[in-house]
């Protein structure tokens, strides 16, 4: 049957390992704060970095979905089919769009009708002129979306003439079939990517911070618990009992200065013949004096720090091992138990 730790044992564990738990908690919280600072700093720097579209050579800018929706209102489109000289369909809409967005071509269109949006802000041209291909019939579409129907129609007519008359060098060696006149279309979502600037708020960071604190404390407790298994000294998880006949007296709940009377009592009783008291660190001299004064012959108690220092000819009625948590070495305790296998004497372990 597994015995769960008592409230006193749990309190003692937390007290003994508070340094490890606090250090781990503080370290994780510092890392969290540094992570937030780095994230905020990086986000600021990312906004300053200019990305260049390799297709057009223009700076890539994004707008919000709300702005894009306003641009798409009252959009105008016309459809056409482009045939290569070999009879195959030309469907490279990205190339045609890059040509239309190039400064040389867009400036000619702008000279006839200003390509400006109806909404405020620096809106990239790619959000107002779009070329797309229909994979089902290989037709192509040019859509104009400035947010104003009259302006869209005027620009679309200019583009219509540019395509139908093959003004663009890209279309010189191709056959053009116009499928529709410029007409109004309803578009819910445009093809270009948008970016909503929704930063993480202070409340979110606070909630995450609380979670990090709780996680840090749990991590500290787990680390402290794991360290108990790897310490060279005896800890709370050390297995003292090597035999069912062992007697275990736990005085670890008492402070070091308050356990002398209980320790003396645990050594004195039961009142049997000669006793061997083993401890890696010598017991306090005043405690030894109390025990020796009890027996005028001064041979009832034998004190030793190692079983090998004891006369093997002596017989003992009880062997007592005094172990101090976080002080007595595991190797010392295990060595004593191995040597004591030669003694058929009851063993009492007192934990301090």
JSON list of C-alpha atoms in Angstrom, two decimals, residues 12-251:
[
{"chain": "A", "resi": 12, "resn": "UNK", "atom": "CA", "xyz": [8.78, 20.06, 5.16]},
{"chain": "A", "resi": 13, "resn": "UNK", "atom": "CA", "xyz": [9.52, 19.22, 1.52]},
{"chain": "A", "resi": 14, "resn": "UNK", "atom": "CA", "xyz": [8.55, 22.72, 0.38]},
{"chain": "A", "resi": 15, "resn": "UNK", "atom": "CA", "xyz": [10.60, 24.28, 3.19]},
{"chain": "A", "resi": 16, "resn": "UNK", "atom": "CA", "xyz": [13.69, 22.18, 2.42]},
{"chain": "A", "resi": 17, "resn": "UNK", "atom": "CA", "xyz": [13.49, 22.90, -1.32]},
{"chain": "A", "resi": 18, "resn": "UNK", "atom": "CA", "xyz": [12.22, 26.48, -1.30]},
{"chain": "A", "resi": 19, "resn": "UNK", "atom": "CA", "xyz": [15.50, 27.75, -2.76]},
{"chain": "A", "resi": 20, "resn": "UNK", "atom": "CA", "xyz": [15.24, 25.44, -5.78]},
{"chain": "A", "resi": 21, "resn": "UNK", "atom": "CA", "xyz": [11.55, 26.22, -6.29]},
{"chain": "A", "resi": 22, "resn": "UNK", "atom": "CA", "xyz": [12.05, 29.99, -5.99]},
{"chain": "A", "resi": 23, "resn": "UNK", "atom": "CA", "xyz": [15.11, 29.99, -8.25]},
{"chain": "A", "resi": 24, "resn": "UNK", "atom": "CA", "xyz": [13.29, 28.02, -10.94]},
{"chain": "A", "resi": 25, "resn": "UNK", "atom": "CA", "xyz": [10.18, 30.19, -10.69]},
{"chain": "A", "resi": 26, "resn": "UNK", "atom": "CA", "xyz": [12.12, 33.45, -10.90]},
{"chain": "A", "resi": 27, "resn": "UNK", "atom": "CA", "xyz": [14.23, 32.17, -13.81]},
{"chain": "A", "resi": 28, "resn": "UNK", "atom": "CA", "xyz": [11.16, 31.15, -15.84]},
{"chain": "A", "resi": 29, "resn": "UNK", "atom": "CA", "xyz": [9.38, 34.45, -15.11]},
{"chain": "A", "resi": 30, "resn": "UNK", "atom": "CA", "xyz": [12.47, 36.40, -16.19]},
{"chain": "A", "resi": 31, "resn": "UNK", "atom": "CA", "xyz": [12.60, 34.38, -19.43]},
{"chain": "A", "resi": 32, "resn": "UNK", "atom": "CA", "xyz": [8.90, 35.10, -19.99]},
{"chain": "A", "resi": 33, "resn": "UNK", "atom": "CA", "xyz": [9.40, 38.84, -19.48]},
{"chain": "A", "resi": 34, "resn": "UNK", "atom": "CA", "xyz": [12.42, 38.83, -21.79]},
{"chain": "A", "resi": 35, "resn": "UNK", "atom": "CA", "xyz": [10.39, 36.89, -24.35]},
{"chain": "A", "resi": 36, "resn": "UNK", "atom": "CA", "xyz": [7.62, 39.49, -24.28]},
{"chain": "A", "resi": 37, "resn": "UNK", "atom": "CA", "xyz": [10.15, 42.31, -24.57]},
{"chain": "A", "resi": 38, "resn": "UNK", "atom": "CA", "xyz": [11.83, 40.60, -27.53]},
{"chain": "A", "resi": 39, "resn": "UNK", "atom": "CA", "xyz": [8.46, 39.96, -29.20]},
{"chain": "A", "resi": 40, "resn": "UNK", "atom": "CA", "xyz": [7.39, 43.58, -28.87]},
{"chain": "A", "resi": 41, "resn": "UNK", "atom": "CA", "xyz": [10.78, 44.77, -30.10]},
{"chain": "A", "resi": 42, "resn": "UNK", "atom": "CA", "xyz": [10.76, 42.33, -33.03]},
{"chain": "A", "resi": 43, "resn": "UNK", "atom": "CA", "xyz": [7.23, 43.31, -34.06]},
{"chain": "A", "resi": 44, "resn": "UNK", "atom": "CA", "xyz": [8.33, 46.92, -34.15]},
{"chain": "A", "resi": 45, "resn": "UNK", "atom": "CA", "xyz": [11.34, 46.07, -36.27]},
{"chain": "A", "resi": 46, "resn": "UNK", "atom": "CA", "xyz": [9.33, 43.91, -38.68]},
{"chain": "A", "resi": 47, "resn": "UNK", "atom": "CA", "xyz": [7.15, 46.89, -39.51]},
{"chain": "A", "resi": 48, "resn": "UNK", "atom": "CA", "xyz": [10.28, 48.82, -40.49]},
{"chain": "A", "resi": 49, "resn": "UNK", "atom": "CA", "xyz": [11.60, 46.15, -42.87]},
{"chain": "A", "resi": 50, "resn": "UNK", "atom": "CA", "xyz": [10.62, 46.73, -46.48]},
{"chain": "A", "resi": 51, "resn": "UNK", "atom": "CA", "xyz": [9.76, 43.60, -48.45]},
{"chain": "A", "resi": 52, "resn": "UNK", "atom": "CA", "xyz": [10.18, 43.70, -52.23]},
{"chain": "A", "resi": 53, "resn": "UNK", "atom": "CA", "xyz": [7.98, 41.71, -54.59]},
{"chain": "A", "resi": 54, "resn": "UNK", "atom": "CA", "xyz": [10.37, 39.94, -57.00]},
{"chain": "A", "resi": 55, "resn": "UNK", "atom": "CA", "xyz": [7.69, 39.92, -59.69]},
{"chain": "A", "resi": 56, "resn": "UNK", "atom": "CA", "xyz": [7.18, 43.68, -59.81]},
{"chain": "A", "resi": 57, "resn": "UNK", "atom": "CA", "xyz": [10.19, 45.06, -57.97]},
{"chain": "A", "resi": 58, "resn": "UNK", "atom": "CA", "xyz": [7.79, 47.10, -55.86]},
{"chain": "A", "resi": 59, "resn": "UNK", "atom": "CA", "xyz": [7.60, 47.32, -52.11]},
{"chain": "A", "resi": 60, "resn": "UNK", "atom": "CA", "xyz": [5.08, 44.87, -50.70]},
{"chain": "A", "resi": 61, "resn": "UNK", "atom": "CA", "xyz": [2.51, 46.50, -48.48]},
{"chain": "A", "resi": 62, "resn": "UNK", "atom": "CA", "xyz": [-0.62, 45.04, -46.97]},
{"chain": "A", "resi": 63, "resn": "UNK", "atom": "CA", "xyz": [-3.90, 46.63, -45.97]},
{"chain": "A", "resi": 64, "resn": "UNK", "atom": "CA", "xyz": [-6.64, 45.59, -43.58]},
{"chain": "A", "resi": 65, "resn": "UNK", "atom": "CA", "xyz": [-9.54, 43.46, -44.71]},
{"chain": "A", "resi": 66, "resn": "UNK", "atom": "CA", "xyz": [-11.90, 46.35, -43.92]},
{"chain": "A", "resi": 67, "resn": "UNK", "atom": "CA", "xyz": [-10.01, 48.63, -46.32]},
{"chain": "A", "resi": 68, "resn": "UNK", "atom": "CA", "xyz": [-9.96, 45.90, -48.95]},
{"chain": "A", "resi": 69, "resn": "UNK", "atom": "CA", "xyz": [-13.73, 45.43, -48.66]},
{"chain": "A", "resi": 70, "resn": "UNK", "atom": "CA", "xyz": [-14.24, 49.15, -49.24]},
{"chain": "A", "resi": 71, "resn": "UNK", "atom": "CA", "xyz": [-12.07, 49.01, -52.38]},
{"chain": "A", "resi": 72, "resn": "UNK", "atom": "CA", "xyz": [-13.97, 46.03, -53.81]},
{"chain": "A", "resi": 73, "resn": "UNK", "atom": "CA", "xyz": [-17.29, 47.87, -53.64]},
{"chain": "A", "resi": 74, "resn": "UNK", "atom": "CA", "xyz": [-18.56, 48.71, -57.18]},
{"chain": "A", "resi": 75, "resn": "UNK", "atom": "CA", "xyz": [-15.64, 46.87, -58.83]},
{"chain": "A", "resi": 76, "resn": "UNK", "atom": "CA", "xyz": [-15.53, 46.65, -62.66]},
{"chain": "A", "resi": 77, "resn": "UNK", "atom": "CA", "xyz": [-14.26, 43.69, -64.67]},
{"chain": "A", "resi": 78, "resn": "UNK", "atom": "CA", "xyz": [-13.89, 42.55, -68.26]},
{"chain": "A", "resi": 79, "resn": "UNK", "atom": "CA", "xyz": [-13.02, 39.11, -69.62]},
{"chain": "A", "resi": 80, "resn": "UNK", "atom": "CA", "xyz": [-10.82, 38.05, -72.53]},
{"chain": "A", "resi": 81, "resn": "UNK", "atom": "CA", "xyz": [-8.96, 35.10, -73.95]},
{"chain": "A", "resi": 82, "resn": "UNK", "atom": "CA", "xyz": [-5.29, 35.17, -74.99]},
{"chain": "A", "resi": 83, "resn": "UNK", "atom": "CA", "xyz": [-3.93, 32.65, -77.48]},
{"chain": "A", "resi": 84, "resn": "UNK", "atom": "CA", "xyz": [-0.23, 32.04, -78.08]},
{"chain": "A", "resi": 85, "resn": "UNK", "atom": "CA", "xyz": [1.16, 31.84, -81.61]},
{"chain": "A", "resi": 86, "resn": "UNK", "atom": "CA", "xyz": [1.20, 28.04, -81.34]},
{"chain": "A", "resi": 87, "resn": "UNK", "atom": "CA", "xyz": [-2.52, 27.94, -80.61]},
{"chain": "A", "resi": 88, "resn": "UNK", "atom": "CA", "xyz": [-2.20, 27.25, -76.89]},
{"chain": "A", "resi": 89, "resn": "UNK", "atom": "CA", "xyz": [-3.85, 29.38, -74.23]},
{"chain": "A", "resi": 90, "resn": "UNK", "atom": "CA", "xyz": [-1.83, 32.04, -72.46]},
{"chain": "A", "resi": 91, "resn": "UNK", "atom": "CA", "xyz": [-2.83, 31.92, -68.79]},
{"chain": "A", "resi": 92, "resn": "UNK", "atom": "CA", "xyz": [0.14, 33.54, -67.04]},
{"chain": "A", "resi": 93, "resn": "UNK", "atom": "CA", "xyz": [-1.96, 36.09, -65.18]},
{"chain": "A", "resi": 94, "resn": "UNK", "atom": "CA", "xyz": [0.88, 36.93, -62.78]},
{"chain": "A", "resi": 95, "resn": "UNK", "atom": "CA", "xyz": [3.11, 38.02, -65.65]},
{"chain": "A", "resi": 96, "resn": "UNK", "atom": "CA", "xyz": [0.40, 40.16, -67.24]},
{"chain": "A", "resi": 97, "resn": "UNK", "atom": "CA", "xyz": [-0.42, 41.73, -63.86]},
{"chain": "A", "resi": 98, "resn": "UNK", "atom": "CA", "xyz": [3.27, 42.50, -63.27]},
{"chain": "A", "resi": 99, "resn": "UNK", "atom": "CA", "xyz": [3.39, 44.30, -66.61]},
{"chain": "A", "resi": 100, "resn": "UNK", "atom": "CA", "xyz": [0.27, 46.34, -65.84]},
{"chain": "A", "resi": 101, "resn": "UNK", "atom": "CA", "xyz": [1.59, 47.24, -62.38]},
{"chain": "A", "resi": 102, "resn": "UNK", "atom": "CA", "xyz": [5.00, 48.26, -63.69]},
{"chain": "A", "resi": 103, "resn": "UNK", "atom": "CA", "xyz": [5.69, 52.01, -63.46]},
{"chain": "A", "resi": 104, "resn": "UNK", "atom": "CA", "xyz": [5.99, 52.36, -67.24]},
{"chain": "A", "resi": 105, "resn": "UNK", "atom": "CA", "xyz": [2.50, 51.00, -67.94]},
{"chain": "A", "resi": 106, "resn": "UNK", "atom": "CA", "xyz": [0.69, 52.22, -64.82]},
{"chain": "A", "resi": 107, "resn": "UNK", "atom": "CA", "xyz": [1.94, 55.77, -65.41]},
{"chain": "A", "resi": 108, "resn": "UNK", "atom": "CA", "xyz": [0.41, 55.78, -68.92]},
{"chain": "A", "resi": 109, "resn": "UNK", "atom": "CA", "xyz": [-2.94, 54.68, -67.47]},
{"chain": "A", "resi": 110, "resn": "UNK", "atom": "CA", "xyz": [-2.60, 57.21, -64.66]},
{"chain": "A", "resi": 111, "resn": "UNK", "atom": "CA", "xyz": [-2.06, 59.98, -67.21]},
{"chain": "A", "resi": 112, "resn": "UNK", "atom": "CA", "xyz": [-5.55, 59.33, -68.62]},
{"chain": "A", "resi": 113, "resn": "UNK", "atom": "CA", "xyz": [-7.36, 58.49, -65.37]},
{"chain": "A", "resi": 114, "resn": "UNK", "atom": "CA", "xyz": [-5.80, 58.79, -61.94]},
{"chain": "A", "resi": 115, "resn": "UNK", "atom": "CA", "xyz": [-5.60, 55.39, -60.25]},
{"chain": "A", "resi": 116, "resn": "UNK", "atom": "CA", "xyz": [-6.34, 56.52, -56.73]},
{"chain": "A", "resi": 117, "resn": "UNK", "atom": "CA", "xyz": [-8.51, 54.89, -54.07]},
{"chain": "A", "resi": 118, "resn": "UNK", "atom": "CA", "xyz": [-11.55, 56.52, -52.53]},
{"chain": "A", "resi": 119, "resn": "UNK", "atom": "CA", "xyz": [-10.38, 55.58, -49.03]},
{"chain": "A", "resi": 120, "resn": "UNK", "atom": "CA", "xyz": [-7.63, 57.32, -47.12]},
{"chain": "A", "resi": 121, "resn": "UNK", "atom": "CA", "xyz": [-4.22, 55.78, -46.74]},
{"chain": "A", "resi": 122, "resn": "UNK", "atom": "CA", "xyz": [-1.32, 54.55, -48.81]},
{"chain": "A", "resi": 123, "resn": "UNK", "atom": "CA", "xyz": [-3.00, 51.78, -50.82]},
{"chain": "A", "resi": 124, "resn": "UNK", "atom": "CA", "xyz": [-0.69, 49.70, -53.06]},
{"chain": "A", "resi": 125, "resn": "UNK", "atom": "CA", "xyz": [-1.67, 49.55, -56.74]},
{"chain": "A", "resi": 126, "resn": "UNK", "atom": "CA", "xyz": [-2.00, 45.75, -56.67]},
{"chain": "A", "resi": 127, "resn": "UNK", "atom": "CA", "xyz": [-5.15, 46.09, -54.55]},
{"chain": "A", "resi": 128, "resn": "UNK", "atom": "CA", "xyz": [-6.84, 48.19, -57.27]},
{"chain": "A", "resi": 129, "resn": "UNK", "atom": "CA", "xyz": [-5.73, 46.35, -60.44]},
{"chain": "A", "resi": 130, "resn": "UNK", "atom": "CA", "xyz": [-5.97, 42.58, -60.50]},
{"chain": "A", "resi": 131, "resn": "UNK", "atom": "CA", "xyz": [-5.42, 40.05, -63.28]},
{"chain": "A", "resi": 132, "resn": "UNK", "atom": "CA", "xyz": [-6.69, 36.50, -62.77]},
{"chain": "A", "resi": 133, "resn": "UNK", "atom": "CA", "xyz": [-7.15, 33.37, -64.88]},
{"chain": "A", "resi": 134, "resn": "UNK", "atom": "CA", "xyz": [-10.09, 30.96, -64.90]},
{"chain": "A", "resi": 135, "resn": "UNK", "atom": "CA", "xyz": [-8.79, 27.41, -64.92]},
{"chain": "A", "resi": 136, "resn": "UNK", "atom": "CA", "xyz": [-12.05, 26.00, -66.29]},
{"chain": "A", "resi": 137, "resn": "UNK", "atom": "CA", "xyz": [-11.92, 27.75, -69.69]},
{"chain": "A", "resi": 138, "resn": "UNK", "atom": "CA", "xyz": [-8.48, 29.49, -69.58]},
{"chain": "A", "resi": 139, "resn": "UNK", "atom": "CA", "xyz": [-10.12, 32.90, -69.86]},
{"chain": "A", "resi": 140, "resn": "UNK", "atom": "CA", "xyz": [-8.55, 35.88, -68.10]},
{"chain": "A", "resi": 141, "resn": "UNK", "atom": "CA", "xyz": [-10.11, 38.70, -66.12]},
{"chain": "A", "resi": 142, "resn": "UNK", "atom": "CA", "xyz": [-8.95, 42.20, -65.28]},
{"chain": "A", "resi": 143, "resn": "UNK", "atom": "CA", "xyz": [-10.66, 43.76, -62.27]},
{"chain": "A", "resi": 144, "resn": "UNK", "atom": "CA", "xyz": [-10.46, 47.41, -61.26]},
{"chain": "A", "resi": 145, "resn": "UNK", "atom": "CA", "xyz": [-11.41, 48.28, -57.67]},
{"chain": "A", "resi": 146, "resn": "UNK", "atom": "CA", "xyz": [-10.77, 51.77, -56.37]},
{"chain": "A", "resi": 147, "resn": "UNK", "atom": "CA", "xyz": [-14.01, 51.98, -54.40]},
{"chain": "A", "resi": 148, "resn": "UNK", "atom": "CA", "xyz": [-15.69, 54.31, -56.95]},
{"chain": "A", "resi": 149, "resn": "UNK", "atom": "CA", "xyz": [-17.75, 52.89, -59.82]},
{"chain": "A", "resi": 150, "resn": "UNK", "atom": "CA", "xyz": [-17.20, 55.74, -62.30]},
{"chain": "A", "resi": 151, "resn": "UNK", "atom": "CA", "xyz": [-13.46, 55.71, -61.77]},
{"chain": "A", "resi": 152, "resn": "UNK", "atom": "CA", "xyz": [-13.38, 51.91, -62.00]},
{"chain": "A", "resi": 153, "resn": "UNK", "atom": "CA", "xyz": [-15.29, 52.00, -65.28]},
{"chain": "A", "resi": 154, "resn": "UNK", "atom": "CA", "xyz": [-13.04, 54.69, -66.75]},
{"chain": "A", "resi": 155, "resn": "UNK", "atom": "CA", "xyz": [-9.85, 52.81, -65.85]},
{"chain": "A", "resi": 156, "resn": "UNK", "atom": "CA", "xyz": [-11.33, 49.51, -67.05]},
{"chain": "A", "resi": 157, "resn": "UNK", "atom": "CA", "xyz": [-12.11, 51.05, -70.46]},
{"chain": "A", "resi": 158, "resn": "UNK", "atom": "CA", "xyz": [-8.50, 52.22, -70.78]},
{"chain": "A", "resi": 159, "resn": "UNK", "atom": "CA", "xyz": [-7.25, 48.73, -69.91]},
{"chain": "A", "resi": 160, "resn": "UNK", "atom": "CA", "xyz": [-9.80, 47.20, -72.28]},
{"chain": "A", "resi": 161, "resn": "UNK", "atom": "CA", "xyz": [-8.40, 49.26, -75.15]},
{"chain": "A", "resi": 162, "resn": "UNK", "atom": "CA", "xyz": [-4.83, 48.45, -74.10]},
{"chain": "A", "resi": 163, "resn": "UNK", "atom": "CA", "xyz": [-5.51, 44.71, -74.22]},
{"chain": "A", "resi": 164, "resn": "UNK", "atom": "CA", "xyz": [-7.73, 44.60, -77.31]},
{"chain": "A", "resi": 165, "resn": "UNK", "atom": "CA", "xyz": [-5.37, 46.79, -79.34]},
{"chain": "A", "resi": 166, "resn": "UNK", "atom": "CA", "xyz": [-2.35, 44.80, -78.08]},
{"chain": "A", "resi": 167, "resn": "UNK", "atom": "CA", "xyz": [-0.57, 47.95, -76.98]},
{"chain": "A", "resi": 168, "resn": "UNK", "atom": "CA", "xyz": [1.51, 45.93, -74.53]},
{"chain": "A", "resi": 169, "resn": "UNK", "atom": "CA", "xyz": [4.63, 44.32, -76.07]},
{"chain": "A", "resi": 170, "resn": "UNK", "atom": "CA", "xyz": [3.76, 41.15, -74.15]},
{"chain": "A", "resi": 171, "resn": "UNK", "atom": "CA", "xyz": [0.64, 40.73, -76.31]},
{"chain": "A", "resi": 172, "resn": "UNK", "atom": "CA", "xyz": [2.11, 41.63, -79.73]},
{"chain": "A", "resi": 173, "resn": "UNK", "atom": "CA", "xyz": [2.56, 38.04, -80.92]},
{"chain": "A", "resi": 174, "resn": "UNK", "atom": "CA", "xyz": [-0.68, 36.73, -79.42]},
{"chain": "A", "resi": 175, "resn": "UNK", "atom": "CA", "xyz": [-4.28, 36.56, -80.51]},
{"chain": "A", "resi": 176, "resn": "UNK", "atom": "CA", "xyz": [-6.72, 38.42, -78.28]},
{"chain": "A", "resi": 177, "resn": "UNK", "atom": "CA", "xyz": [-10.41, 37.57, -78.02]},
{"chain": "A", "resi": 178, "resn": "UNK", "atom": "CA", "xyz": [-12.47, 39.96, -75.93]},
{"chain": "A", "resi": 179, "resn": "UNK", "atom": "CA", "xyz": [-15.23, 38.06, -74.13]},
{"chain": "A", "resi": 180, "resn": "UNK", "atom": "CA", "xyz": [-17.04, 40.90, -72.37]},
{"chain": "A", "resi": 181, "resn": "UNK", "atom": "CA", "xyz": [-17.21, 44.65, -72.04]},
{"chain": "A", "resi": 182, "resn": "UNK", "atom": "CA", "xyz": [-16.26, 46.27, -68.71]},
{"chain": "A", "resi": 183, "resn": "UNK", "atom": "CA", "xyz": [-19.09, 45.58, -66.28]},
{"chain": "A", "resi": 184, "resn": "UNK", "atom": "CA", "xyz": [-19.80, 45.87, -62.57]},
{"chain": "A", "resi": 185, "resn": "UNK", "atom": "CA", "xyz": [-19.17, 42.78, -60.44]},
{"chain": "A", "resi": 186, "resn": "UNK", "atom": "CA", "xyz": [-19.82, 41.90, -56.82]},
{"chain": "A", "resi": 187, "resn": "UNK", "atom": "CA", "xyz": [-16.69, 40.63, -55.05]},
{"chain": "A", "resi": 188, "resn": "UNK", "atom": "CA", "xyz": [-16.70, 39.55, -51.41]},
{"chain": "A", "resi": 189, "resn": "UNK", "atom": "CA", "xyz": [-13.05, 38.60, -51.01]},
{"chain": "A", "resi": 190, "resn": "UNK", "atom": "CA", "xyz": [-10.22, 39.81, -53.16]},
{"chain": "A", "resi": 191, "resn": "UNK", "atom": "CA", "xyz": [-7.20, 37.71, -54.20]},
{"chain": "A", "resi": 192, "resn": "UNK", "atom": "CA", "xyz": [-4.58, 39.77, -52.37]},
{"chain": "A", "resi": 193, "resn": "UNK", "atom": "CA", "xyz": [-3.52, 39.00, -48.82]},
{"chain": "A", "resi": 194, "resn": "UNK", "atom": "CA", "xyz": [-4.48, 41.40, -46.05]},
{"chain": "A", "resi": 195, "resn": "UNK", "atom": "CA", "xyz": [-3.00, 41.99, -42.63]},
{"chain": "A", "resi": 196, "resn": "UNK", "atom": "CA", "xyz": [-5.09, 42.88, -39.61]},
{"chain": "A", "resi": 197, "resn": "UNK", "atom": "CA", "xyz": [-3.01, 44.68, -37.01]},
{"chain": "A", "resi": 198, "resn": "UNK", "atom": "CA", "xyz": [-4.39, 43.04, -33.89]},
{"chain": "A", "resi": 199, "resn": "UNK", "atom": "CA", "xyz": [-1.72, 43.25, -31.25]},
{"chain": "A", "resi": 200, "resn": "UNK", "atom": "CA", "xyz": [-1.77, 41.25, -28.07]},
{"chain": "A", "resi": 201, "resn": "UNK", "atom": "CA", "xyz": [-3.26, 43.35, -25.28]},
{"chain": "A", "resi": 202, "resn": "UNK", "atom": "CA", "xyz": [-2.06, 43.86, -21.74]},
{"chain": "A", "resi": 203, "resn": "UNK", "atom": "CA", "xyz": [-4.87, 41.65, -20.39]},
{"chain": "A", "resi": 204, "resn": "UNK", "atom": "CA", "xyz": [-3.69, 38.75, -22.55]},
{"chain": "A", "resi": 205, "resn": "UNK", "atom": "CA", "xyz": [-0.13, 39.16, -21.33]},
{"chain": "A", "resi": 206, "resn": "UNK", "atom": "CA", "xyz": [-1.40, 39.30, -17.74]},
{"chain": "A", "resi": 207, "resn": "UNK", "atom": "CA", "xyz": [-3.40, 36.08, -18.13]},
{"chain": "A", "resi": 208, "resn": "UNK", "atom": "CA", "xyz": [-0.44, 34.40, -19.79]},
{"chain": "A", "resi": 209, "resn": "UNK", "atom": "CA", "xyz": [1.76, 35.72, -16.98]},
{"chain": "A", "resi": 210, "resn": "UNK", "atom": "CA", "xyz": [-0.44, 34.10, -14.34]},
{"chain": "A", "resi": 211, "resn": "UNK", "atom": "CA", "xyz": [-0.29, 30.83, -16.25]},
{"chain": "A", "resi": 212, "resn": "UNK", "atom": "CA", "xyz": [3.49, 31.11, -16.55]},
{"chain": "A", "resi": 213, "resn": "UNK", "atom": "CA", "xyz": [3.82, 31.75, -12.79]},
{"chain": "A", "resi": 214, "resn": "UNK", "atom": "CA", "xyz": [1.75, 28.68, -11.96]},
{"chain": "A", "resi": 215, "resn": "UNK", "atom": "CA", "xyz": [3.66, 26.60, -14.47]},
{"chain": "A", "resi": 216, "resn": "UNK", "atom": "CA", "xyz": [6.97, 27.90, -13.12]},
{"chain": "A", "resi": 217, "resn": "UNK", "atom": "CA", "xyz": [6.06, 26.91, -9.57]},
{"chain": "A", "resi": 218, "resn": "UNK", "atom": "CA", "xyz": [5.01, 23.44, -10.72]},
{"chain": "A", "resi": 219, "resn": "UNK", "atom": "CA", "xyz": [8.24, 23.13, -12.71]},
{"chain": "A", "resi": 220, "resn": "UNK", "atom": "CA", "xyz": [10.24, 24.18, -9.65]},
{"chain": "A", "resi": 221, "resn": "UNK", "atom": "CA", "xyz": [8.51, 21.55, -7.50]},
{"chain": "A", "resi": 222, "resn": "UNK", "atom": "CA", "xyz": [9.15, 18.86, -10.11]},
{"chain": "A", "resi": 223, "resn": "UNK", "atom": "CA", "xyz": [12.81, 19.83, -10.39]},
{"chain": "A", "resi": 224, "resn": "UNK", "atom": "CA", "xyz": [13.16, 19.85, -6.61]},
{"chain": "A", "resi": 225, "resn": "UNK", "atom": "CA", "xyz": [11.50, 16.43, -6.41]},
{"chain": "A", "resi": 226, "resn": "UNK", "atom": "CA", "xyz": [13.76, 15.06, -9.14]},
{"chain": "A", "resi": 227, "resn": "UNK", "atom": "CA", "xyz": [16.85, 16.36, -7.33]},
{"chain": "A", "resi": 228, "resn": "UNK", "atom": "CA", "xyz": [15.95, 14.25, -4.30]},
{"chain": "A", "resi": 229, "resn": "UNK", "atom": "CA", "xyz": [16.76, 11.11, -6.26]},
{"chain": "A", "resi": 230, "resn": "UNK", "atom": "CA", "xyz": [20.16, 12.35, -7.43]},
{"chain": "A", "resi": 231, "resn": "UNK", "atom": "CA", "xyz": [21.51, 13.95, -4.27]},
{"chain": "A", "resi": 232, "resn": "UNK", "atom": "CA", "xyz": [24.37, 12.16, -2.56]},
{"chain": "A", "resi": 233, "resn": "UNK", "atom": "CA", "xyz": [22.83, 12.89, 0.82]},
{"chain": "A", "resi": 234, "resn": "UNK", "atom": "CA", "xyz": [19.78, 11.17, 2.27]},
{"chain": "A", "resi": 235, "resn": "UNK", "atom": "CA", "xyz": [16.50, 12.87, 1.35]},
{"chain": "A", "resi": 236, "resn": "UNK", "atom": "CA", "xyz": [12.78, 12.36, 1.91]},
{"chain": "A", "resi": 237, "resn": "UNK", "atom": "CA", "xyz": [12.53, 9.76, -0.85]},
{"chain": "A", "resi": 238, "resn": "UNK", "atom": "CA", "xyz": [15.35, 7.58, 0.46]},
{"chain": "A", "resi": 239, "resn": "UNK", "atom": "CA", "xyz": [14.38, 4.02, 1.38]},
{"chain": "A", "resi": 240, "resn": "UNK", "atom": "CA", "xyz": [15.73, 3.26, 4.85]},
{"chain": "A", "resi": 241, "resn": "UNK", "atom": "CA", "xyz": [14.15, -0.09, 5.49]},
{"chain": "A", "resi": 242, "resn": "UNK", "atom": "CA", "xyz": [16.25, -3.05, 4.43]},
{"chain": "A", "resi": 243, "resn": "UNK", "atom": "CA", "xyz": [14.28, -5.56, 6.49]},
{"chain": "A", "resi": 244, "resn": "UNK", "atom": "CA", "xyz": [10.77, -5.96, 7.84]},
{"chain": "A", "resi": 245, "resn": "UNK", "atom": "CA", "xyz": [12.29, -6.12, 11.32]},
{"chain": "A", "resi": 246, "resn": "UNK", "atom": "CA", "xyz": [13.71, -2.60, 11.10]},
{"chain": "A", "resi": 247, "resn": "UNK", "atom": "CA", "xyz": [12.27, -0.01, 13.48]},
{"chain": "A", "resi": 248, "resn": "UNK", "atom": "CA", "xyz": [11.93, 3.51, 12.10]},
{"chain": "A", "resi": 249, "resn": "UNK", "atom": "CA", "xyz": [11.55, 6.59, 14.31]},
{"chain": "A", "resi": 250, "resn": "UNK", "atom": "CA", "xyz": [10.99, 9.85, 12.40]},
{"chain": "A", "resi": 251, "resn": "UNK", "atom": "CA", "xyz": [12.02, 13.03, 14.24]}
]
